[in-house]
PDB file of C-alpha atoms in Angstrom:
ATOM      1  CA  UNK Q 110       3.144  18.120  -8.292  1.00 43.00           C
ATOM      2  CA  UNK Q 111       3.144  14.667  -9.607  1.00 52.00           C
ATOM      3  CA  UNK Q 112       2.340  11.399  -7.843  1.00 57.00           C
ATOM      4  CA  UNK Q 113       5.739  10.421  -7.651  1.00 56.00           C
ATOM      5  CA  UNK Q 114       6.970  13.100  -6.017  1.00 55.00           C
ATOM      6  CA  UNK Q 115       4.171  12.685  -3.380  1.00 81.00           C
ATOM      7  CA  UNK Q 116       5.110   9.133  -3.120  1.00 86.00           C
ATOM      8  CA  UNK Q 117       8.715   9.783  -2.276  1.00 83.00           C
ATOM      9  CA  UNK Q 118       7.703  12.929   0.060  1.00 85.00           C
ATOM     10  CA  UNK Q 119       5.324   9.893   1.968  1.00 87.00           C
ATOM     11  CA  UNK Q 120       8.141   7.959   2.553  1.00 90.00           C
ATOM     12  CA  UNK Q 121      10.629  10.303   3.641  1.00 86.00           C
ATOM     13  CA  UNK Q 122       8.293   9.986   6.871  1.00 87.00           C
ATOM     14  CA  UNK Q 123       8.683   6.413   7.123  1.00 87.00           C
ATOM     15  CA  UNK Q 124       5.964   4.118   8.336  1.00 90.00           C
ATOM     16  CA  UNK Q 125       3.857   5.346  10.640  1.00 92.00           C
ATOM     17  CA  UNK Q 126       0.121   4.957  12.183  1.00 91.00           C
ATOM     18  CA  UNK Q 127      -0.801   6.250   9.113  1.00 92.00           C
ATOM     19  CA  UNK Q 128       1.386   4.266   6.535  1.00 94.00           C
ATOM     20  CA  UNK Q 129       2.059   0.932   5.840  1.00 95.00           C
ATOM     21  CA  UNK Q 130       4.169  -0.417   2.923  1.00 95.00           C
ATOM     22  CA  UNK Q 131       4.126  -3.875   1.554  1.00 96.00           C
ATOM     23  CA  UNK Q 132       6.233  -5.659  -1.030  1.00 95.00           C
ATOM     24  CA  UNK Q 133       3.635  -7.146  -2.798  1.00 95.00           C
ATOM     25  CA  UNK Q 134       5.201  -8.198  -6.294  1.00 93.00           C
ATOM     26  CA  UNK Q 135       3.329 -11.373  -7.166  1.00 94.00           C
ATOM     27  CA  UNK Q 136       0.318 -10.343  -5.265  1.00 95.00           C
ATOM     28  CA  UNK Q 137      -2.134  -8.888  -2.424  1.00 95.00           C
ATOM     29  CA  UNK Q 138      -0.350 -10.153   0.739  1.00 95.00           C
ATOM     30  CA  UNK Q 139      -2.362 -11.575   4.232  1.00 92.00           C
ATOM     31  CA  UNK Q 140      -0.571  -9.045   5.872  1.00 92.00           C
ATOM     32  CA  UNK Q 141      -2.036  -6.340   4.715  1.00 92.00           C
ATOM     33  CA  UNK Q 142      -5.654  -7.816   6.003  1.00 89.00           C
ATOM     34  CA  UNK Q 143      -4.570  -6.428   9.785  1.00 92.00           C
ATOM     35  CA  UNK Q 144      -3.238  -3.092   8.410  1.00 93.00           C
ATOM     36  CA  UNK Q 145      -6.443  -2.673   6.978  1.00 92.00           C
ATOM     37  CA  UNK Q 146      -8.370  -3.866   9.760  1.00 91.00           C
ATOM     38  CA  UNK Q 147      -5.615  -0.975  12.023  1.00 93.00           C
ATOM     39  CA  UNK Q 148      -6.652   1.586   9.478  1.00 93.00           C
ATOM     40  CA  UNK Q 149     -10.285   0.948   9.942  1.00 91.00           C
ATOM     41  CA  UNK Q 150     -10.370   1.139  13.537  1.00 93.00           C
ATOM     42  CA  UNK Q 151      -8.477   4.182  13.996  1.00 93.00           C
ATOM     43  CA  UNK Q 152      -7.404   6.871  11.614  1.00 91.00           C
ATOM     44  CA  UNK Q 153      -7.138   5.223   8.415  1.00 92.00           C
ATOM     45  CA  UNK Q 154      -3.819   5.906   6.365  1.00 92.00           C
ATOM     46  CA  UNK Q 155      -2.392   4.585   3.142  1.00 93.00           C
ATOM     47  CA  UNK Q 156      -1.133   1.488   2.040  1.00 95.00           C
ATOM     48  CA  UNK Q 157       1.608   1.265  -0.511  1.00 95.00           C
ATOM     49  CA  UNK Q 158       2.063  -1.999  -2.638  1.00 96.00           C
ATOM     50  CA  UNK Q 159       5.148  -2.578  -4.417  1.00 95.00           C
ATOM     51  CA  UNK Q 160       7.365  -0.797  -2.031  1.00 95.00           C
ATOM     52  CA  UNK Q 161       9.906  -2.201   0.280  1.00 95.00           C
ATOM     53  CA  UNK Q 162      11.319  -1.094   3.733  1.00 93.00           C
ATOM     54  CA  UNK Q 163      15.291  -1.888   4.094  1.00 94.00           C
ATOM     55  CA  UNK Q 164      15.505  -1.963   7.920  1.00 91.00           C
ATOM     56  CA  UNK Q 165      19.302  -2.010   8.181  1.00 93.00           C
ATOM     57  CA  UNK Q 166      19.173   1.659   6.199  1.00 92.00           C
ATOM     58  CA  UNK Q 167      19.517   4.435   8.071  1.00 88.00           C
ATOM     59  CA  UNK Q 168      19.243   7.343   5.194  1.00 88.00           C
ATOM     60  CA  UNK Q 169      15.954   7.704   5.404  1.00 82.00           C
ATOM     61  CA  UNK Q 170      16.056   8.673   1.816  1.00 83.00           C
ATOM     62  CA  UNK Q 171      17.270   5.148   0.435  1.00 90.00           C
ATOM     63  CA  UNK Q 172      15.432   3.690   3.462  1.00 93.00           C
ATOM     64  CA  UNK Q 173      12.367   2.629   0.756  1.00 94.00           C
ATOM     65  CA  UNK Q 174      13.066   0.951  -2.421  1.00 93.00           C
ATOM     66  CA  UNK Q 175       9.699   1.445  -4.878  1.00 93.00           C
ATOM     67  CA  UNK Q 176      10.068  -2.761  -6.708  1.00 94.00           C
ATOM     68  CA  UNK Q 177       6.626  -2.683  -8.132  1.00 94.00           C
ATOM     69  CA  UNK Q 178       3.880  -5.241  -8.702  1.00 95.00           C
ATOM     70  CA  UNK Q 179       3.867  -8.046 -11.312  1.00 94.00           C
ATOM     71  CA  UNK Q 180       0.166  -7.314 -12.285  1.00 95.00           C
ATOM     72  CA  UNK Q 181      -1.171  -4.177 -10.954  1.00 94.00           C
ATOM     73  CA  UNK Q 182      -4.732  -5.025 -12.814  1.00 95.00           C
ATOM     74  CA  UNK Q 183      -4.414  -8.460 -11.108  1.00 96.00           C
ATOM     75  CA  UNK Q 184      -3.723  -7.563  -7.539  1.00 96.00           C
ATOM     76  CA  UNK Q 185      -5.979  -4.415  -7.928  1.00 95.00           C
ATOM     77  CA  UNK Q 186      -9.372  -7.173  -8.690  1.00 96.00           C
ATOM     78  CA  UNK Q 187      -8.021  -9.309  -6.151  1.00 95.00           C
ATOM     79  CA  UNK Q 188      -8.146  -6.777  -3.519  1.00 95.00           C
ATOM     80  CA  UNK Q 189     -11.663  -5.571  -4.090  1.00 95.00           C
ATOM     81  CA  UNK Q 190     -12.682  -9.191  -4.371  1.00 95.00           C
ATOM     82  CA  UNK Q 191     -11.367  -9.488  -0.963  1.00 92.00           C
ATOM     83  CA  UNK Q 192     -12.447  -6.223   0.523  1.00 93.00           C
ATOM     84  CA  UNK Q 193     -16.237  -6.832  -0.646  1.00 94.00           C
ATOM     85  CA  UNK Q 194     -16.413 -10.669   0.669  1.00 92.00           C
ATOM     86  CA  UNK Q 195     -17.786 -10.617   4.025  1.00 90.00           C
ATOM     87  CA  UNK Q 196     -16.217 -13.506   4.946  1.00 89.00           C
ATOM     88  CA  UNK Q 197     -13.240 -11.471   5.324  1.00 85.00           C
ATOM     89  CA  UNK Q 198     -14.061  -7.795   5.575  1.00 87.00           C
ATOM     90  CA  UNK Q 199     -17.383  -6.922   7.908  1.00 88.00           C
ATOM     91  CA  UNK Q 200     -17.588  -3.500   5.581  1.00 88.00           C
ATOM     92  CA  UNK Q 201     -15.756  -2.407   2.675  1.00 91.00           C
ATOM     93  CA  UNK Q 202     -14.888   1.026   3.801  1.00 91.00           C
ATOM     94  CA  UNK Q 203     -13.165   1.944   0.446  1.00 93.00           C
ATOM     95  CA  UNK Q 204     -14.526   3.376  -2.310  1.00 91.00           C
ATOM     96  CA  UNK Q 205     -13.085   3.317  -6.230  1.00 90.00           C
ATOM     97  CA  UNK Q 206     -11.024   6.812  -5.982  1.00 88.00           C
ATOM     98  CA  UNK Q 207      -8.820   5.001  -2.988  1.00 90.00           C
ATOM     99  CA  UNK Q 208      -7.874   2.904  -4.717  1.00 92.00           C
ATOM    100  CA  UNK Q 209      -5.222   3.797  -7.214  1.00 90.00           C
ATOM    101  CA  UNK Q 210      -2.144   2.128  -9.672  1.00 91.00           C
ATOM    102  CA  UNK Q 211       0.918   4.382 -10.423  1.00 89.00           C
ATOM    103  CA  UNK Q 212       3.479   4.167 -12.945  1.00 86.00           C
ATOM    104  CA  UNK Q 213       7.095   4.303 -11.927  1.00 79.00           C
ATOM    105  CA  UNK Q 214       8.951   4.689 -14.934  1.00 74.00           C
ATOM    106  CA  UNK Q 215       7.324   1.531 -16.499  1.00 66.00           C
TER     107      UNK Q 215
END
């Protein structure tokens, strides 16, 4: 089974506890600072950049629209830079395999 396919299966579930998506297309947004900081004090979940959440959609199906990120490489070095600065994470609770970019038909 591909990525992809387990990316779509995620979302059929919508966001939960356990999964946050954020549109993210120029770059790592504040927002997802308190998701992280809700992952970290319960039971952790995933984070999707580059996908966005139509609210007014009912079909859960075309509920999620996967738009991408400008500069993965960018954002991806931003967000460790973040996560390892203590003046905004107390611990960096991720390690290199969490982290991870994937291609959407280009």
């Amino acid at each position: 089974m591909t990525k992809e396919i387990n990316t779509h299966q995620l979302l059929l579930g919508g966001e939960r506890v356990t999964l946050e998506c954020k549109k993210a297309t120029k770059g790592v947004p504040t927002s997802l600072w308190d998701t992280y900081s809700a992952f970290a004090n319960t039971y952790g979940g995933t984070i999707l950049l580059g996908v966005v959440e139509h609210m007014d959609e009912h079909d859960k199906a075309k509920r999620f629209e996967i738009v991408g990120v400008e500069d993965a490489d960018k954002i991806r070095k931003d967000l460790w830079n973040i996560v390892n600065s203590k003046e905004k994470v107390n611990v960096n609770l991720l390690h290199d395999d969490d982290i991870q970019t994937i291609d959407f038909d280009g």
